[in-house]
Amino acid sequence: MTRTNDTTERIMRFIRDYVVKEGIPPTVREIKEGCALSSTSLVAHHLDKL
């Protein structure tokens, strides 16, 4: 699996776990922080792939 796919998978797992725990989806900023990504635009790029 490529790094891009790994990151996308990590984001998917983070969103799933967050929704289970909190009952609502995370914000882009929460995804950025929770997945240790460098920018919200990078999160948006990966969300577009989903």
XYZ file of C-alpha atoms in Angstrom:
50
model
C 0.000 0.000 0.000
C 1.325 3.469 -0.808
C 1.802 6.201 1.743
C -1.185 8.096 0.302
C -3.412 5.072 0.751
C -2.057 4.555 4.271
C -2.947 8.132 5.150
C -6.407 7.810 3.642
C -6.963 4.591 5.610
C -5.739 6.277 8.794
C -8.197 9.136 8.236
C -11.054 6.683 7.636
C -10.253 4.834 10.878
C -9.997 8.110 12.787
C -13.380 9.293 11.495
C -15.028 5.939 12.283
C -13.605 5.811 15.800
C -14.468 9.454 16.449
C -18.098 8.972 15.372
C -18.439 5.878 17.560
C -17.041 7.759 20.557
C -18.582 11.225 20.063
C -21.710 10.503 18.019
C -20.831 13.179 15.451
C -18.171 13.396 12.727
C -14.931 15.272 13.427
C -14.063 18.607 11.892
C -11.276 18.846 9.339
C -9.074 20.451 11.990
C -9.775 17.586 14.419
C -8.839 15.088 11.702
C -5.625 17.037 11.036
C -4.668 16.960 14.697
C -5.856 13.396 15.328
C -3.909 11.999 12.376
C -0.849 14.235 12.862
C -1.110 15.758 9.393
C 0.597 18.997 8.418
C -2.355 20.970 7.037
C -6.110 21.039 6.634
C -5.666 21.133 2.852
C -3.922 17.768 3.051
C -6.907 16.419 4.999
C -9.245 17.819 2.327
C -7.198 16.118 -0.390
C -7.589 12.742 1.305
C -11.277 13.319 2.057
C -11.829 13.956 -1.654
C -10.431 10.477 -2.304
C -13.089 8.949 -0.071
